[in-house]
C-alpha cells in the first residue's frame, strides 16, 4: 500500500516571459512567453505523485479556464484533486518578466483568492477525513496566517508529521505563530533571515537561530552554496549538485522538499534524505518546467551520482 500525503496550499498558474535581447525599460521588448500550472504545494504534490505516493491536494481555485488547466494537470499527475472552487473568482496567478540571462525584472502575484481558504474550511467532513487518513501533511505559506496555524494544530492533535514550504520572505513570517508545531520547514536563506531577523556569517548557525524561534527541523537552501539541514539534534551540510545544463530554476525548492520528504517517509536518515532532495532539484533545473516530467524513483536514484555526500556537522 502506498503512503498517503495530504498537501494544502498554492495551485495556480505561473506565467514567465523572457526578453530575448537587451532589456529596454519603458518600451516594448521582443521575447517569448510560457505558462504552466505551479504553486509551491502543487509543484511538491506532482513531484511526490511521480515518486510513488498517494497524494491528495486541497487548494482554492476559481471557476475559470485557468482553474480547469490546473485541474487537468493534477489529473495528469495522478493527484487526488480536492479544490474549493469559487465560480465567480479568478484562479490565482504569478506573472514574471525575466531578462535574457534569467534574472527577474518584475513579477506580479495575483493571489487574492487564497484568502478564501479560512480555518473553518478545515471542518468540512471531506477535509477532516483527509487529515485523519493521511500519513504525512505538507502545506505552504500561500494560505492565511490563521489557516496555517489551524493546519498545524489539526496535524499535531492527530499525531501526524507536518512540513511546510516558506514560499517567500513576506509569506514565511506568517509561520511564526505555529513554528513550534512544524516538524520540517523548507526555506531559503532570505526566508530564514525574514523569520529570525539574523544574518549569520557562519551558515551552521541556522539550526540554533531557527531553533530559538521554535523550529524543530528544516532545510535552509543557499543557491549553489552548501545547504544546511537539521532535525532530531543532527545537523548536516550538503553541496548542491553542479548542473551545467540549467534550463530554468523554477520549482527547484519545491522538488527538493518533495525529495527530502519522500526519503524521510521511507525511513532514510537526514543525510541521505537531503541528497535525494538535491537530486530531485537537479532534475528540475534541467527541465524548462517547474516539475520534471521524467522524474521517477529510478531516475532519481540515477541522478544521485551527481550529488556529493552530505557532511555531518553534529
PDB file of C-alpha atoms in Angstrom:
ATOM      1  CA  UNK A   1       0.000   0.000   0.000  1.00  0.00           C
ATOM      2  CA  UNK A   2       1.338   3.439  -0.950  1.00  0.00           C
ATOM      3  CA  UNK A   3       1.976   6.027   1.747  1.00  0.00           C
ATOM      4  CA  UNK A   4      -0.537   8.874   1.741  1.00  0.00           C
ATOM      5  CA  UNK A   5       0.394  12.564   1.739  1.00  0.00           C
ATOM      6  CA  UNK A   6      -2.046  15.442   2.176  1.00  0.00           C
ATOM      7  CA  UNK A   7      -0.971  18.784   0.692  1.00  0.00           C
ATOM      8  CA  UNK A   8      -2.682  22.117   1.286  1.00  0.00           C
ATOM      9  CA  UNK A   9      -1.621  25.349  -0.385  1.00  0.00           C
ATOM     10  CA  UNK A  10      -0.902  27.010  -3.678  1.00  0.00           C
ATOM     11  CA  UNK A  11      -2.093  25.602  -7.003  1.00  0.00           C
ATOM     12  CA  UNK A  12      -2.202  28.304  -9.637  1.00  0.00           C
ATOM     13  CA  UNK A  13      -0.770  29.398 -12.979  1.00  0.00           C
ATOM     14  CA  UNK A  14       2.829  30.556 -13.415  1.00  0.00           C
ATOM     15  CA  UNK A  15       3.447  32.805 -16.411  1.00  0.00           C
ATOM     16  CA  UNK A  16       7.032  33.552 -17.398  1.00  0.00           C
ATOM     17  CA  UNK A  17       8.138  35.956 -20.108  1.00  0.00           C
ATOM     18  CA  UNK A  18      11.780  36.119 -21.190  1.00  0.00           C
ATOM     19  CA  UNK A  19      13.222  39.115 -23.033  1.00  0.00           C
ATOM     20  CA  UNK A  20      15.276  37.942 -25.996  1.00  0.00           C
ATOM     21  CA  UNK A  21      17.648  40.929 -26.284  1.00  0.00           C
ATOM     22  CA  UNK A  22      18.934  43.704 -24.064  1.00  0.00           C
ATOM     23  CA  UNK A  23      16.232  44.939 -21.703  1.00  0.00           C
ATOM     24  CA  UNK A  24      14.739  48.305 -22.637  1.00  0.00           C
ATOM     25  CA  UNK A  25      12.769  49.683 -19.652  1.00  0.00           C
ATOM     26  CA  UNK A  26       9.594  51.572 -20.520  1.00  0.00           C
ATOM     27  CA  UNK A  27       9.465  50.084 -24.010  1.00  0.00           C
ATOM     28  CA  UNK A  28       8.183  47.049 -25.875  1.00  0.00           C
ATOM     29  CA  UNK A  29      10.715  44.212 -25.689  1.00  0.00           C
ATOM     30  CA  UNK A  30      10.820  41.223 -28.059  1.00  0.00           C
ATOM     31  CA  UNK A  31      10.695  37.939 -26.207  1.00  0.00           C
ATOM     32  CA  UNK A  32       8.901  34.660 -25.582  1.00  0.00           C
ATOM     33  CA  UNK A  33       6.056  33.651 -23.306  1.00  0.00           C
ATOM     34  CA  UNK A  34       5.471  30.450 -21.338  1.00  0.00           C
ATOM     35  CA  UNK A  35       2.825  29.413 -18.837  1.00  0.00           C
ATOM     36  CA  UNK A  36       2.166  26.288 -16.799  1.00  0.00           C
ATOM     37  CA  UNK A  37       0.468  25.236 -13.564  1.00  0.00           C
ATOM     38  CA  UNK A  38       2.550  25.983 -10.491  1.00  0.00           C
ATOM     39  CA  UNK A  39       2.458  26.904  -6.823  1.00  0.00           C
ATOM     40  CA  UNK A  40       4.714  25.580  -4.062  1.00  0.00           C
ATOM     41  CA  UNK A  41       2.281  22.987  -2.763  1.00  0.00           C
ATOM     42  CA  UNK A  42       1.179  21.912  -6.216  1.00  0.00           C
ATOM     43  CA  UNK A  43       4.742  21.503  -7.510  1.00  0.00           C
ATOM     44  CA  UNK A  44       5.618  19.377  -4.476  1.00  0.00           C
ATOM     45  CA  UNK A  45       2.411  17.370  -4.931  1.00  0.00           C
ATOM     46  CA  UNK A  46       3.234  16.496  -8.535  1.00  0.00           C
ATOM     47  CA  UNK A  47       6.782  15.518  -7.622  1.00  0.00           C
ATOM     48  CA  UNK A  48       5.603  13.285  -4.776  1.00  0.00           C
ATOM     49  CA  UNK A  49       2.997  11.641  -7.016  1.00  0.00           C
ATOM     50  CA  UNK A  50       5.757  10.860  -9.536  1.00  0.00           C
ATOM     51  CA  UNK A  51       7.783   9.356  -6.703  1.00  0.00           C
ATOM     52  CA  UNK A  52       5.018   6.872  -5.995  1.00  0.00           C
ATOM     53  CA  UNK A  53       2.981   8.424  -3.185  1.00  0.00           C
ATOM     54  CA  UNK A  54      -0.790   8.632  -2.897  1.00  0.00           C
ATOM     55  CA  UNK A  55      -1.224  12.429  -2.920  1.00  0.00           C
ATOM     56  CA  UNK A  56      -4.313  14.483  -2.082  1.00  0.00           C
ATOM     57  CA  UNK A  57      -4.251  18.223  -2.875  1.00  0.00           C
ATOM     58  CA  UNK A  58      -6.608  20.786  -1.322  1.00  0.00           C
ATOM     59  CA  UNK A  59      -6.470  24.346  -2.633  1.00  0.00           C
ATOM     60  CA  UNK A  60      -8.767  27.265  -3.556  1.00  0.00           C
ATOM     61  CA  UNK A  61      -9.455  27.657  -7.277  1.00  0.00           C
ATOM     62  CA  UNK A  62     -11.510  29.912  -9.497  1.00  0.00           C
ATOM     63  CA  UNK A  63     -14.245  28.822 -11.874  1.00  0.00           C
ATOM     64  CA  UNK A  64     -12.287  29.835 -14.966  1.00  0.00           C
ATOM     65  CA  UNK A  65     -10.258  28.195 -17.778  1.00  0.00           C
ATOM     66  CA  UNK A  66      -7.104  28.721 -15.734  1.00  0.00           C
ATOM     67  CA  UNK A  67      -8.587  26.679 -12.912  1.00  0.00           C
ATOM     68  CA  UNK A  68      -9.501  23.955 -15.390  1.00  0.00           C
ATOM     69  CA  UNK A  69      -5.885  23.903 -16.597  1.00  0.00           C
ATOM     70  CA  UNK A  70      -4.666  23.354 -13.027  1.00  0.00           C
ATOM     71  CA  UNK A  71      -7.231  20.574 -12.539  1.00  0.00           C
ATOM     72  CA  UNK A  72      -6.148  18.842 -15.746  1.00  0.00           C
ATOM     73  CA  UNK A  73      -2.502  18.984 -14.604  1.00  0.00           C
ATOM     74  CA  UNK A  74      -3.488  17.428 -11.276  1.00  0.00           C
ATOM     75  CA  UNK A  75      -5.367  14.630 -13.020  1.00  0.00           C
ATOM     76  CA  UNK A  76      -2.440  14.026 -15.386  1.00  0.00           C
ATOM     77  CA  UNK A  77      -0.073  13.717 -12.405  1.00  0.00           C
ATOM     78  CA  UNK A  78      -2.367  11.222 -10.674  1.00  0.00           C
ATOM     79  CA  UNK A  79      -3.198  13.552  -7.780  1.00  0.00           C
ATOM     80  CA  UNK A  80      -6.434  13.183  -5.834  1.00  0.00           C
ATOM     81  CA  UNK A  81      -7.537  16.766  -6.532  1.00  0.00           C
ATOM     82  CA  UNK A  82      -9.953  18.280  -3.986  1.00  0.00           C
ATOM     83  CA  UNK A  83     -10.208  22.025  -4.697  1.00  0.00           C
ATOM     84  CA  UNK A  84     -12.510  24.591  -3.172  1.00  0.00           C
ATOM     85  CA  UNK A  85     -13.952  26.115  -6.364  1.00  0.00           C
ATOM     86  CA  UNK A  86     -15.233  29.699  -6.298  1.00  0.00           C
ATOM     87  CA  UNK A  87     -17.171  30.044  -9.545  1.00  0.00           C
ATOM     88  CA  UNK A  88     -17.182  33.860  -9.527  1.00  0.00           C
ATOM     89  CA  UNK A  89     -13.459  34.264  -8.818  1.00  0.00           C
ATOM     90  CA  UNK A  90     -10.203  34.058 -10.775  1.00  0.00           C
ATOM     91  CA  UNK A  91      -7.678  31.308 -10.132  1.00  0.00           C
ATOM     92  CA  UNK A  92      -4.523  32.837  -8.619  1.00  0.00           C
ATOM     93  CA  UNK A  93      -1.581  33.538 -10.914  1.00  0.00           C
ATOM     94  CA  UNK A  94       2.072  34.543 -10.786  1.00  0.00           C
ATOM     95  CA  UNK A  95       3.451  36.504 -13.739  1.00  0.00           C
ATOM     96  CA  UNK A  96       7.199  37.142 -14.107  1.00  0.00           C
ATOM     97  CA  UNK A  97       9.225  39.027 -16.703  1.00  0.00           C
ATOM     98  CA  UNK A  98      12.846  37.936 -16.927  1.00  0.00           C
ATOM     99  CA  UNK A  99      15.907  39.254 -18.699  1.00  0.00           C
ATOM    100  CA  UNK A 100      17.694  37.189 -21.304  1.00  0.00           C
ATOM    101  CA  UNK A 101      20.023  35.700 -18.650  1.00  0.00           C
ATOM    102  CA  UNK A 102      17.066  34.679 -16.457  1.00  0.00           C
ATOM    103  CA  UNK A 103      17.301  37.466 -13.883  1.00  0.00           C
ATOM    104  CA  UNK A 104      13.930  38.751 -12.740  1.00  0.00           C
ATOM    105  CA  UNK A 105      12.872  42.190 -13.997  1.00  0.00           C
ATOM    106  CA  UNK A 106       9.484  42.361 -12.296  1.00  0.00           C
ATOM    107  CA  UNK A 107       6.746  39.985 -11.158  1.00  0.00           C
ATOM    108  CA  UNK A 108       3.074  40.288 -10.294  1.00  0.00           C
ATOM    109  CA  UNK A 109       1.428  37.878  -7.850  1.00  0.00           C
ATOM    110  CA  UNK A 110      -2.387  37.863  -8.076  1.00  0.00           C
ATOM    111  CA  UNK A 111      -3.048  35.606  -5.095  1.00  0.00           C
ATOM    112  CA  UNK A 112      -6.119  37.198  -3.518  1.00  0.00           C
ATOM    113  CA  UNK A 113      -8.212  34.010  -3.732  1.00  0.00           C
ATOM    114  CA  UNK A 114      -6.028  32.238  -1.172  1.00  0.00           C
ATOM    115  CA  UNK A 115      -7.571  34.499   1.483  1.00  0.00           C
ATOM    116  CA  UNK A 116     -10.774  32.496   0.989  1.00  0.00           C
ATOM    117  CA  UNK A 117      -9.179  29.377   2.494  1.00  0.00           C
ATOM    118  CA  UNK A 118     -10.241  30.260   6.024  1.00  0.00           C
ATOM    119  CA  UNK A 119      -9.812  27.918   9.034  1.00  0.00           C
ATOM    120  CA  UNK A 120     -13.453  26.866   9.110  1.00  0.00           C
ATOM    121  CA  UNK A 121     -12.963  25.046   5.795  1.00  0.00           C
ATOM    122  CA  UNK A 122     -10.845  22.540   7.695  1.00  0.00           C
ATOM    123  CA  UNK A 123     -14.054  21.486   9.469  1.00  0.00           C
ATOM    124  CA  UNK A 124     -15.660  20.196   6.258  1.00  0.00           C
ATOM    125  CA  UNK A 125     -16.083  16.441   6.610  1.00  0.00           C
ATOM    126  CA  UNK A 126     -14.075  15.564   3.486  1.00  0.00           C
ATOM    127  CA  UNK A 127     -11.172  17.668   4.771  1.00  0.00           C
ATOM    128  CA  UNK A 128     -11.379  16.118   8.237  1.00  0.00           C
ATOM    129  CA  UNK A 129     -11.341  12.665   6.654  1.00  0.00           C
ATOM    130  CA  UNK A 130      -8.309  13.605   4.529  1.00  0.00           C
ATOM    131  CA  UNK A 131      -6.403  14.667   7.651  1.00  0.00           C
ATOM    132  CA  UNK A 132      -7.370  11.522   9.522  1.00  0.00           C
ATOM    133  CA  UNK A 133      -6.487   9.183   6.662  1.00  0.00           C
ATOM    134  CA  UNK A 134      -3.084  10.551   5.682  1.00  0.00           C
ATOM    135  CA  UNK A 135       0.421   9.585   6.785  1.00  0.00           C
ATOM    136  CA  UNK A 136       2.060  12.994   6.302  1.00  0.00           C
ATOM    137  CA  UNK A 137       0.865  16.600   5.903  1.00  0.00           C
ATOM    138  CA  UNK A 138       2.594  19.272   3.820  1.00  0.00           C
ATOM    139  CA  UNK A 139       1.410  22.848   3.377  1.00  0.00           C
ATOM    140  CA  UNK A 140       2.757  26.110   2.001  1.00  0.00           C
ATOM    141  CA  UNK A 141       2.639  29.693   3.243  1.00  0.00           C
ATOM    142  CA  UNK A 142       0.351  30.950   0.465  1.00  0.00           C
ATOM    143  CA  UNK A 143      -2.601  30.476   2.828  1.00  0.00           C
ATOM    144  CA  UNK A 144      -3.766  32.934   5.540  1.00  0.00           C
ATOM    145  CA  UNK A 145      -1.814  33.000   8.788  1.00  0.00           C
ATOM    146  CA  UNK A 146      -4.724  31.763  10.898  1.00  0.00           C
ATOM    147  CA  UNK A 147      -5.277  28.855   8.471  1.00  0.00           C
ATOM    148  CA  UNK A 148      -1.622  27.856   8.683  1.00  0.00           C
ATOM    149  CA  UNK A 149      -1.895  27.712  12.469  1.00  0.00           C
ATOM    150  CA  UNK A 150      -5.122  25.710  12.228  1.00  0.00           C
ATOM    151  CA  UNK A 151      -3.486  23.176   9.877  1.00  0.00           C
ATOM    152  CA  UNK A 152      -0.572  22.678  12.260  1.00  0.00           C
ATOM    153  CA  UNK A 153      -2.911  22.389  15.256  1.00  0.00           C
ATOM    154  CA  UNK A 154      -5.020  19.762  13.479  1.00  0.00           C
ATOM    155  CA  UNK A 155      -1.946  17.774  12.403  1.00  0.00           C
ATOM    156  CA  UNK A 156      -0.461  17.884  15.905  1.00  0.00           C
ATOM    157  CA  UNK A 157      -3.731  16.794  17.511  1.00  0.00           C
ATOM    158  CA  UNK A 158      -3.824  13.764  15.210  1.00  0.00           C
ATOM    159  CA  UNK A 159      -0.163  12.938  15.761  1.00  0.00           C
ATOM    160  CA  UNK A 160       0.654  13.399  12.068  1.00  0.00           C
ATOM    161  CA  UNK A 161       4.091  14.653  10.962  1.00  0.00           C
ATOM    162  CA  UNK A 162       3.788  18.053   9.288  1.00  0.00           C
ATOM    163  CA  UNK A 163       6.082  20.042   6.995  1.00  0.00           C
ATOM    164  CA  UNK A 164       5.865  23.466   5.373  1.00  0.00           C
ATOM    165  CA  UNK A 165       7.286  25.352   2.383  1.00  0.00           C
ATOM    166  CA  UNK A 166       8.042  29.003   3.201  1.00  0.00           C
ATOM    167  CA  UNK A 167       7.342  30.348  -0.363  1.00  0.00           C
ATOM    168  CA  UNK A 168       8.822  33.856   0.105  1.00  0.00           C
ATOM    169  CA  UNK A 169      10.260  36.123   2.815  1.00  0.00           C
ATOM    170  CA  UNK A 170       6.973  38.060   3.059  1.00  0.00           C
ATOM    171  CA  UNK A 171       4.895  34.883   3.393  1.00  0.00           C
ATOM    172  CA  UNK A 172       7.325  32.972   5.608  1.00  0.00           C
ATOM    173  CA  UNK A 173       6.686  35.282   8.564  1.00  0.00           C
ATOM    174  CA  UNK A 174       3.081  34.018   8.677  1.00  0.00           C
ATOM    175  CA  UNK A 175       4.519  30.762  10.017  1.00  0.00           C
ATOM    176  CA  UNK A 176       5.866  32.298  13.235  1.00  0.00           C
ATOM    177  CA  UNK A 177       2.762  31.622  15.384  1.00  0.00           C
ATOM    178  CA  UNK A 178       2.787  27.904  14.529  1.00  0.00           C
ATOM    179  CA  UNK A 179       6.542  27.382  14.188  1.00  0.00           C
ATOM    180  CA  UNK A 180       6.895  25.078  17.190  1.00  0.00           C
ATOM    181  CA  UNK A 181       4.383  22.621  15.713  1.00  0.00           C
ATOM    182  CA  UNK A 182       6.193  22.166  12.383  1.00  0.00           C
ATOM    183  CA  UNK A 183       8.472  19.138  12.060  1.00  0.00           C
ATOM    184  CA  UNK A 184      10.258  20.273   8.877  1.00  0.00           C
ATOM    185  CA  UNK A 185      10.377  23.687   7.207  1.00  0.00           C
ATOM    186  CA  UNK A 186      11.821  24.150   3.717  1.00  0.00           C
ATOM    187  CA  UNK A 187      13.136  27.665   3.164  1.00  0.00           C
ATOM    188  CA  UNK A 188      15.929  29.634   1.554  1.00  0.00           C
ATOM    189  CA  UNK A 189      18.352  31.936   3.327  1.00  0.00           C
ATOM    190  CA  UNK A 190      16.341  35.105   2.577  1.00  0.00           C
ATOM    191  CA  UNK A 191      13.295  33.490   4.194  1.00  0.00           C
ATOM    192  CA  UNK A 192      15.371  32.384   7.185  1.00  0.00           C
ATOM    193  CA  UNK A 193      16.583  35.980   7.620  1.00  0.00           C
ATOM    194  CA  UNK A 194      12.981  37.240   7.489  1.00  0.00           C
ATOM    195  CA  UNK A 195      11.952  34.758  10.183  1.00  0.00           C
ATOM    196  CA  UNK A 196      14.858  35.253  12.584  1.00  0.00           C
ATOM    197  CA  UNK A 197      15.974  38.823  11.896  1.00  0.00           C
ATOM    198  CA  UNK A 198      19.527  37.432  11.831  1.00  0.00           C
ATOM    199  CA  UNK A 199      22.153  37.145   9.093  1.00  0.00           C
ATOM    200  CA  UNK A 200      24.875  34.799  10.421  1.00  0.00           C
ATOM    201  CA  UNK A 201      28.340  34.740   8.855  1.00  0.00           C
ATOM    202  CA  UNK A 202      28.516  31.004   9.514  1.00  0.00           C
ATOM    203  CA  UNK A 203      25.578  29.084   7.939  1.00  0.00           C
ATOM    204  CA  UNK A 204      25.985  26.305  10.503  1.00  0.00           C
ATOM    205  CA  UNK A 205      24.349  28.707  12.970  1.00  0.00           C
ATOM    206  CA  UNK A 206      20.991  28.485  11.175  1.00  0.00           C
ATOM    207  CA  UNK A 207      19.745  25.467  13.176  1.00  0.00           C
ATOM    208  CA  UNK A 208      20.242  27.229  16.510  1.00  0.00           C
ATOM    209  CA  UNK A 209      18.785  30.531  15.241  1.00  0.00           C
ATOM    210  CA  UNK A 210      15.702  28.816  13.834  1.00  0.00           C
ATOM    211  CA  UNK A 211      15.507  26.617  16.918  1.00  0.00           C
ATOM    212  CA  UNK A 212      15.358  29.778  19.033  1.00  0.00           C
ATOM    213  CA  UNK A 213      12.017  30.641  17.379  1.00  0.00           C
ATOM    214  CA  UNK A 214      10.680  27.123  17.934  1.00  0.00           C
ATOM    215  CA  UNK A 215      11.520  25.188  14.761  1.00  0.00           C
ATOM    216  CA  UNK A 216      12.362  21.517  15.298  1.00  0.00           C
ATOM    217  CA  UNK A 217      13.768  20.661  11.877  1.00  0.00           C
ATOM    218  CA  UNK A 218      14.257  22.031   8.411  1.00  0.00           C
ATOM    219  CA  UNK A 219      16.373  22.633   5.332  1.00  0.00           C
ATOM    220  CA  UNK A 220      17.869  26.042   4.528  1.00  0.00           C
ATOM    221  CA  UNK A 221      18.955  26.333   0.888  1.00  0.00           C
ATOM    222  CA  UNK A 222      21.599  28.835  -0.211  1.00  0.00           C
ATOM    223  CA  UNK A 223      21.649  28.706  -4.015  1.00  0.00           C
ATOM    224  CA  UNK A 224      24.756  26.878  -5.174  1.00  0.00           C
ATOM    225  CA  UNK A 225      26.362  27.132  -1.730  1.00  0.00           C
ATOM    226  CA  UNK A 226      26.046  24.447   0.959  1.00  0.00           C
ATOM    227  CA  UNK A 227      22.515  23.870   2.206  1.00  0.00           C
ATOM    228  CA  UNK A 228      22.036  23.251   5.913  1.00  0.00           C
ATOM    229  CA  UNK A 229      19.599  20.634   7.219  1.00  0.00           C
ATOM    230  CA  UNK A 230      18.735  19.785  10.809  1.00  0.00           C
ATOM    231  CA  UNK A 231      16.384  17.504  12.724  1.00  0.00           C
ATOM    232  CA  UNK A 232      16.475  15.477  15.921  1.00  0.00           C
ATOM    233  CA  UNK A 233      19.719  17.062  17.100  1.00  0.00           C
ATOM    234  CA  UNK A 234      21.517  16.189  13.842  1.00  0.00           C
ATOM    235  CA  UNK A 235      22.922  18.928  11.567  1.00  0.00           C
ATOM    236  CA  UNK A 236      24.253  18.226   8.072  1.00  0.00           C
ATOM    237  CA  UNK A 237      25.641  20.329   5.221  1.00  0.00           C
ATOM    238  CA  UNK A 238      25.409  19.444   1.547  1.00  0.00           C
ATOM    239  CA  UNK A 239      26.909  20.984  -1.563  1.00  0.00           C
ATOM    240  CA  UNK A 240      24.193  21.001  -4.267  1.00  0.00           C
ATOM    241  CA  UNK A 241      24.854  19.140  -7.493  1.00  0.00           C
ATOM    242  CA  UNK A 242      26.851  21.013 -10.116  1.00  0.00           C
ATOM    243  CA  UNK A 243      24.403  21.178 -13.040  1.00  0.00           C
ATOM    244  CA  UNK A 244      25.828  22.723 -16.196  1.00  0.00           C
ATOM    245  CA  UNK A 245      22.796  22.486 -18.478  1.00  0.00           C
ATOM    246  CA  UNK A 246      20.375  24.600 -16.386  1.00  0.00           C
ATOM    247  CA  UNK A 247      17.118  25.324 -18.218  1.00  0.00           C
ATOM    248  CA  UNK A 248      15.027  27.014 -15.505  1.00  0.00           C
ATOM    249  CA  UNK A 249      15.359  27.091 -11.712  1.00  0.00           C
ATOM    250  CA  UNK A 250      11.590  27.493 -11.146  1.00  0.00           C
ATOM    251  CA  UNK A 251      10.311  24.804  -8.775  1.00  0.00           C
ATOM    252  CA  UNK A 252      13.735  23.639  -7.600  1.00  0.00           C
ATOM    253  CA  UNK A 253      12.990  24.305  -3.935  1.00  0.00           C
ATOM    254  CA  UNK A 254       9.625  22.548  -4.161  1.00  0.00           C
ATOM    255  CA  UNK A 255      11.207  19.462  -5.718  1.00  0.00           C
ATOM    256  CA  UNK A 256      13.916  19.465  -3.054  1.00  0.00           C
ATOM    257  CA  UNK A 257      11.179  19.414  -0.403  1.00  0.00           C
ATOM    258  CA  UNK A 258       9.457  16.520  -2.169  1.00  0.00           C
ATOM    259  CA  UNK A 259      12.683  14.533  -2.454  1.00  0.00           C
ATOM    260  CA  UNK A 260      13.544  15.003   1.214  1.00  0.00           C
ATOM    261  CA  UNK A 261      10.022  14.092   2.369  1.00  0.00           C
ATOM    262  CA  UNK A 262       9.997  11.012   0.124  1.00  0.00           C
ATOM    263  CA  UNK A 263      13.251   9.767   1.647  1.00  0.00           C
ATOM    264  CA  UNK A 264      12.236  10.527   5.237  1.00  0.00           C
ATOM    265  CA  UNK A 265       8.967   8.652   4.772  1.00  0.00           C
ATOM    266  CA  UNK A 266      10.962   5.651   3.584  1.00  0.00           C
ATOM    267  CA  UNK A 267      12.948   5.775   6.816  1.00  0.00           C
ATOM    268  CA  UNK A 268      16.214   7.189   5.458  1.00  0.00           C
ATOM    269  CA  UNK A 269      18.421   9.289   7.763  1.00  0.00           C
ATOM    270  CA  UNK A 270      18.613  13.063   7.279  1.00  0.00           C
ATOM    271  CA  UNK A 271      21.975  12.984   5.457  1.00  0.00           C
ATOM    272  CA  UNK A 272      20.613  10.608   2.820  1.00  0.00           C
ATOM    273  CA  UNK A 273      17.275  12.418   2.619  1.00  0.00           C
ATOM    274  CA  UNK A 274      18.850  15.761   1.694  1.00  0.00           C
ATOM    275  CA  UNK A 275      20.892  14.047  -1.016  1.00  0.00           C
ATOM    276  CA  UNK A 276      17.671  12.755  -2.582  1.00  0.00           C
ATOM    277  CA  UNK A 277      16.183  16.226  -2.281  1.00  0.00           C
ATOM    278  CA  UNK A 278      19.208  17.730  -4.014  1.00  0.00           C
ATOM    279  CA  UNK A 279      18.966  15.115  -6.771  1.00  0.00           C
ATOM    280  CA  UNK A 280      15.293  15.991  -7.342  1.00  0.00           C
ATOM    281  CA  UNK A 281      16.218  19.692  -7.526  1.00  0.00           C
ATOM    282  CA  UNK A 282      18.986  18.917 -10.027  1.00  0.00           C
ATOM    283  CA  UNK A 283      16.496  17.128 -12.259  1.00  0.00           C
ATOM    284  CA  UNK A 284      14.099  20.088 -12.030  1.00  0.00           C
ATOM    285  CA  UNK A 285      16.593  22.775 -13.063  1.00  0.00           C
ATOM    286  CA  UNK A 286      17.485  20.729 -16.149  1.00  0.00           C
ATOM    287  CA  UNK A 287      13.856  20.956 -17.275  1.00  0.00           C
ATOM    288  CA  UNK A 288      12.051  24.037 -18.662  1.00  0.00           C
ATOM    289  CA  UNK A 289       9.115  23.054 -16.438  1.00  0.00           C
ATOM    290  CA  UNK A 290       8.588  23.528 -12.703  1.00  0.00           C
ATOM    291  CA  UNK A 291       8.213  19.730 -12.420  1.00  0.00           C
ATOM    292  CA  UNK A 292      10.452  17.429 -14.441  1.00  0.00           C
ATOM    293  CA  UNK A 293       8.131  15.063 -16.305  1.00  0.00           C
ATOM    294  CA  UNK A 294      10.863  12.412 -16.342  1.00  0.00           C
ATOM    295  CA  UNK A 295      11.046  12.234 -12.560  1.00  0.00           C
ATOM    296  CA  UNK A 296      10.633   8.710 -11.186  1.00  0.00           C
ATOM    297  CA  UNK A 297      12.155   6.759  -8.290  1.00  0.00           C
ATOM    298  CA  UNK A 298      14.548   5.094 -10.747  1.00  0.00           C
ATOM    299  CA  UNK A 299      15.665   8.320 -12.429  1.00  0.00           C
ATOM    300  CA  UNK A 300      16.100   9.967  -9.043  1.00  0.00           C
ATOM    301  CA  UNK A 301      18.465   7.206  -7.945  1.00  0.00           C
ATOM    302  CA  UNK A 302      20.456   7.641 -11.158  1.00  0.00           C
ATOM    303  CA  UNK A 303      20.768  11.396 -10.538  1.00  0.00           C
ATOM    304  CA  UNK A 304      22.167  10.766  -7.041  1.00  0.00           C
ATOM    305  CA  UNK A 305      25.513  10.167  -8.748  1.00  0.00           C
ATOM    306  CA  UNK A 306      25.723  13.946  -9.302  1.00  0.00           C
ATOM    307  CA  UNK A 307      25.218  14.773  -5.632  1.00  0.00           C
ATOM    308  CA  UNK A 308      28.130  14.761  -3.159  1.00  0.00           C
ATOM    309  CA  UNK A 309      27.846  13.040   0.185  1.00  0.00           C
ATOM    310  CA  UNK A 310      26.412  15.163   2.969  1.00  0.00           C
ATOM    311  CA  UNK A 311      28.772  16.265   5.720  1.00  0.00           C
ATOM    312  CA  UNK A 312      27.579  15.657   9.266  1.00  0.00           C
ATOM    313  CA  UNK A 313      28.349  18.791  11.323  1.00  0.00           C
ATOM    314  CA  UNK A 314      26.993  17.331  14.565  1.00  0.00           C
TER     315      UNK A 314
END
